[in-house]
Amino acid sequence: MFRFILYTLLLIIVISIVKSVIGVVMKSFGDFAGRPDAPPRAKGGKSSARIGGDLHRDPVCGTFVAESTAFQRRLGAQTFYYCSDACREKHALVAK
Ligand SMILES: [Zn+2]
């Protein structure tokens, strides 16, 4: 009877370890996928979101967008980058 309890406890411990390992693996996979609209993280002072050019902040909703986005607008010497056409339209009403 005592042996059964011991095995059950061992099983619970093994399952929790496996679960945490899977969690870590899944998390690192998520980081690797790197959504383009995700804000750049300062991890060790090195930006990992360098794919697709520099990131620019959408002046309307604050989302970080890549320089390669189709939604951009030049205003004088400045270029604005937007996450969507809706944000570009909105900003066009405010800043002319
Ligand atoms: Zn936006």
Coordinates of N, CA and C and ligand atoms in Angstrom, one line a residue:
M1 N 0.8 -1.2 0.0 CA 0.0 0.0 0.0 C 0.9 1.3 0.0
F2 N 1.9 1.3 0.8 CA 2.8 2.4 0.9 C 3.5 2.6 -0.4
R3 N 3.9 1.5 -1.0 CA 4.6 1.5 -2.3 C 3.7 2.2 -3.4
F4 N 2.4 1.9 -3.4 CA 1.4 2.5 -4.3 C 1.4 4.1 -4.2
I5 N 1.4 4.5 -2.9 CA 1.4 6.0 -2.7 C 2.7 6.6 -3.2
L6 N 3.8 5.9 -3.0 CA 5.1 6.4 -3.4 C 5.1 6.6 -4.9
Y7 N 4.6 5.5 -5.6 CA 4.6 5.6 -7.1 C 3.7 6.7 -7.6
T8 N 2.6 6.9 -6.9 CA 1.6 7.9 -7.3 C 2.3 9.3 -7.2
L9 N 3.0 9.5 -6.1 CA 3.7 10.8 -5.8 C 4.7 11.0 -6.9
L10 N 5.5 9.9 -7.2 CA 6.5 10.0 -8.2 C 5.9 10.4 -9.6
L11 N 4.8 9.8 -9.9 CA 4.1 10.0 -11.2 C 3.7 11.5 -11.2
I12 N 3.2 12.0 -10.1 CA 2.7 13.4 -10.1 C 3.9 14.4 -10.3
I13 N 5.1 14.0 -9.7 CA 6.3 14.9 -9.8 C 6.8 14.8 -11.3
V14 N 6.8 13.6 -11.8 CA 7.3 13.5 -13.2 C 6.4 14.3 -14.2
I15 N 5.1 14.2 -14.0 CA 4.1 14.9 -14.9 C 4.3 16.4 -14.8
S16 N 4.5 16.9 -13.5 CA 4.7 18.4 -13.4 C 6.0 18.8 -14.0
I17 N 7.0 18.0 -14.0 CA 8.3 18.4 -14.6 C 8.1 18.4 -16.1
V18 N 7.5 17.4 -16.7 CA 7.3 17.3 -18.1 C 6.4 18.5 -18.6
K19 N 5.4 18.8 -17.8 CA 4.6 20.0 -18.1 C 5.4 21.3 -18.2
S20 N 6.2 21.5 -17.2 CA 7.0 22.7 -17.2 C 8.0 22.8 -18.3
V21 N 8.6 21.6 -18.7 CA 9.5 21.5 -19.8 C 8.8 21.9 -21.1
I22 N 7.6 21.3 -21.3 CA 6.8 21.6 -22.5 C 6.5 23.1 -22.5
G23 N 6.1 23.7 -21.4 CA 5.8 25.1 -21.3 C 7.0 26.0 -21.7
V24 N 8.2 25.6 -21.3 CA 9.4 26.4 -21.7 C 9.6 26.3 -23.2
V25 N 9.5 25.0 -23.7 CA 9.7 24.8 -25.1 C 8.7 25.6 -25.9
M26 N 7.5 25.6 -25.6 CA 6.4 26.3 -26.3 C 6.7 27.8 -26.3
K27 N 7.1 28.3 -25.1 CA 7.4 29.7 -25.0 C 8.5 30.2 -25.9
S28 N 9.5 29.4 -25.9 CA 10.7 29.7 -26.8 C 10.3 29.7 -28.3
F29 N 9.4 28.7 -28.6 CA 8.9 28.6 -30.0 C 8.1 29.9 -30.3
G30 N 7.3 30.3 -29.4 CA 6.5 31.6 -29.5 C 7.3 32.8 -29.8
D31 N 8.4 32.9 -29.0 CA 9.4 34.0 -29.2 C 10.0 33.9 -30.5
F32 N 10.3 32.7 -31.0 CA 11.0 32.5 -32.3 C 10.1 33.0 -33.4
A33 N 8.8 32.7 -33.3 CA 7.9 33.0 -34.4 C 7.8 34.5 -34.5
G34 N 7.8 35.3 -33.4 CA 7.9 36.7 -33.5 C 6.9 37.4 -34.3
R35 N 5.8 37.8 -33.7 CA 4.8 38.5 -34.5 C 5.3 39.8 -35.0
P36 N 5.0 40.2 -36.3 CA 5.5 41.5 -36.8 C 5.0 42.7 -36.0
D37 N 3.8 42.6 -35.4 CA 3.2 43.8 -34.8 C 3.6 43.8 -33.3
A38 N 4.4 42.8 -32.8 CA 4.8 42.8 -31.4 C 5.8 43.9 -31.2
P39 N 5.7 44.6 -30.0 CA 6.7 45.6 -29.7 C 8.1 45.0 -29.5
P40 N 9.1 45.7 -29.8 CA 10.5 45.2 -29.7 C 10.9 45.1 -28.2
R41 N 11.4 44.0 -27.8 CA 11.8 43.7 -26.5 C 13.3 44.0 -26.3
A42 N 13.6 44.7 -25.2 CA 15.0 45.0 -24.9 C 15.5 43.8 -24.1
K43 N 16.0 42.8 -24.8 CA 16.5 41.6 -24.2 C 18.1 41.6 -24.3
G44 N 18.7 42.0 -23.2 CA 20.2 42.0 -23.2 C 20.7 43.1 -24.1
G45 N 19.9 44.2 -24.3 CA 20.3 45.3 -25.0 C 20.4 45.1 -26.5
K46 N 19.9 43.9 -26.9 CA 20.0 43.5 -28.4 C 18.5 43.3 -28.9
S47 N 18.2 44.0 -29.9 CA 16.8 43.8 -30.5 C 16.7 42.6 -31.4
S48 N 15.7 41.8 -31.1 CA 15.6 40.5 -31.9 C 14.6 40.8 -33.1
A49 N 14.0 41.9 -33.1 CA 13.0 42.2 -34.1 C 13.6 43.1 -35.2
R50 N 14.5 42.5 -35.9 CA 15.2 43.2 -36.9 C 14.8 42.8 -38.3
I51 N 13.9 41.8 -38.4 CA 13.5 41.3 -39.7 C 12.5 42.2 -40.3
G52 N 12.6 42.6 -41.5 CA 11.7 43.5 -42.2 C 12.0 45.0 -41.9
G53 N 13.2 45.3 -41.5 CA 13.6 46.6 -41.3 C 13.3 47.1 -39.9
D54 N 13.6 48.4 -39.7 CA 13.4 49.0 -38.4 C 11.9 49.1 -38.0
L55 N 11.7 49.1 -36.7 CA 10.3 49.2 -36.3 C 9.9 50.7 -36.0
H56 N 8.7 51.0 -36.4 CA 8.2 52.4 -36.2 C 6.9 52.3 -35.4
R57 N 6.7 53.3 -34.6 CA 5.5 53.3 -33.8 C 4.3 54.0 -34.6
D58 N 3.2 53.2 -34.6 CA 2.0 53.8 -35.2 C 1.6 54.9 -34.4
P59 N 1.5 56.2 -34.9 CA 1.1 57.3 -34.1 C -0.3 57.3 -33.6
V60 N -1.2 56.4 -34.2 CA -2.6 56.4 -33.8 C -2.8 55.4 -32.7
C61 N -2.4 54.2 -32.8 CA -2.7 53.2 -31.8 C -1.5 52.7 -31.0
G62 N -0.3 53.1 -31.4 CA 0.9 52.8 -30.7 C 1.5 51.5 -31.0
T63 N 1.0 50.8 -32.0 CA 1.5 49.5 -32.4 C 2.8 49.7 -33.1
F64 N 3.8 48.8 -32.9 CA 5.1 48.9 -33.6 C 4.9 48.2 -34.9
V65 N 5.3 48.9 -36.0 CA 5.2 48.3 -37.3 C 6.5 48.3 -38.0
A66 N 6.7 47.4 -38.9 CA 8.0 47.3 -39.6 C 8.0 48.4 -40.7
E67 N 9.2 48.7 -41.1 CA 9.4 49.8 -42.1 C 8.9 49.3 -43.4
S68 N 8.8 48.0 -43.6 CA 8.3 47.5 -44.9 C 6.8 47.5 -45.1
T69 N 6.1 48.1 -44.1 CA 4.6 48.1 -44.2 C 4.1 48.9 -45.4
A70 N 3.0 48.5 -45.9 CA 2.4 49.2 -47.0 C 1.7 50.4 -46.6
F71 N 1.4 50.5 -45.3 CA 0.6 51.6 -44.7 C 1.6 52.6 -44.2
Q72 N 2.0 53.5 -45.0 CA 2.8 54.6 -44.6 C 2.5 55.9 -45.3
R73 N 2.9 57.0 -44.8 CA 2.6 58.3 -45.4 C 3.7 59.3 -45.1
R74 N 4.1 60.0 -46.1 CA 5.1 61.0 -46.0 C 4.5 62.3 -45.6
L75 N 5.0 63.0 -44.7 CA 4.6 64.3 -44.3 C 5.8 65.2 -44.2
G76 N 6.1 65.9 -45.3 CA 7.3 66.7 -45.3 C 8.5 65.8 -45.3
A77 N 9.4 66.0 -44.3 CA 10.6 65.2 -44.2 C 10.3 63.9 -43.4
Q78 N 9.1 63.8 -42.8 CA 8.9 62.7 -41.9 C 8.0 61.7 -42.6
T79 N 8.2 60.4 -42.2 CA 7.4 59.3 -42.8 C 6.7 58.7 -41.6
F80 N 5.4 58.5 -41.7 CA 4.7 57.8 -40.6 C 4.3 56.4 -41.1
Y81 N 4.4 55.5 -40.1 CA 4.1 54.1 -40.4 C 2.8 53.7 -39.6
Y82 N 1.9 53.0 -40.3 CA 0.7 52.6 -39.6 C 0.5 51.1 -39.7
C83 N -0.3 50.6 -38.7 CA -0.6 49.1 -38.7 C -1.6 48.7 -39.7
S84 N -2.5 49.7 -40.0 CA -3.6 49.4 -41.0 C -4.0 50.7 -41.7
D85 N -4.8 50.5 -42.7 CA -5.3 51.6 -43.5 C -6.2 52.5 -42.6
A86 N -6.9 51.9 -41.7 CA -7.8 52.6 -40.8 C -7.0 53.6 -40.0
C87 N -5.9 53.2 -39.5 CA -5.0 54.1 -38.7 C -4.5 55.2 -39.5
R88 N -4.1 54.9 -40.8 CA -3.6 55.9 -41.7 C -4.6 57.0 -42.0
E89 N -5.8 56.5 -42.2 CA -6.9 57.5 -42.5 C -7.2 58.4 -41.3
K90 N -7.2 57.8 -40.1 CA -7.4 58.5 -38.9 C -6.4 59.6 -38.7
H91 N -5.1 59.2 -38.9 CA -4.0 60.1 -38.7 C -4.0 61.3 -39.8
A92 N -4.5 60.9 -40.9 CA -4.6 61.9 -42.0 C -5.5 63.0 -41.6
L93 N -6.5 62.7 -40.8 CA -7.5 63.8 -40.4 C -6.9 64.7 -39.4
V94 N -6.0 64.2 -38.6 CA -5.4 65.0 -37.5 C -4.2 65.8 -38.0
A95 N -3.3 65.1 -38.7 CA -2.0 65.7 -39.1 C -2.0 65.8 -40.6
K96 N -2.0 67.1 -41.1 CA -2.0 67.3 -42.5 C -0.7 68.0 -42.9
Ligands
ZN1 ZN -2.7 51.3 -35.8

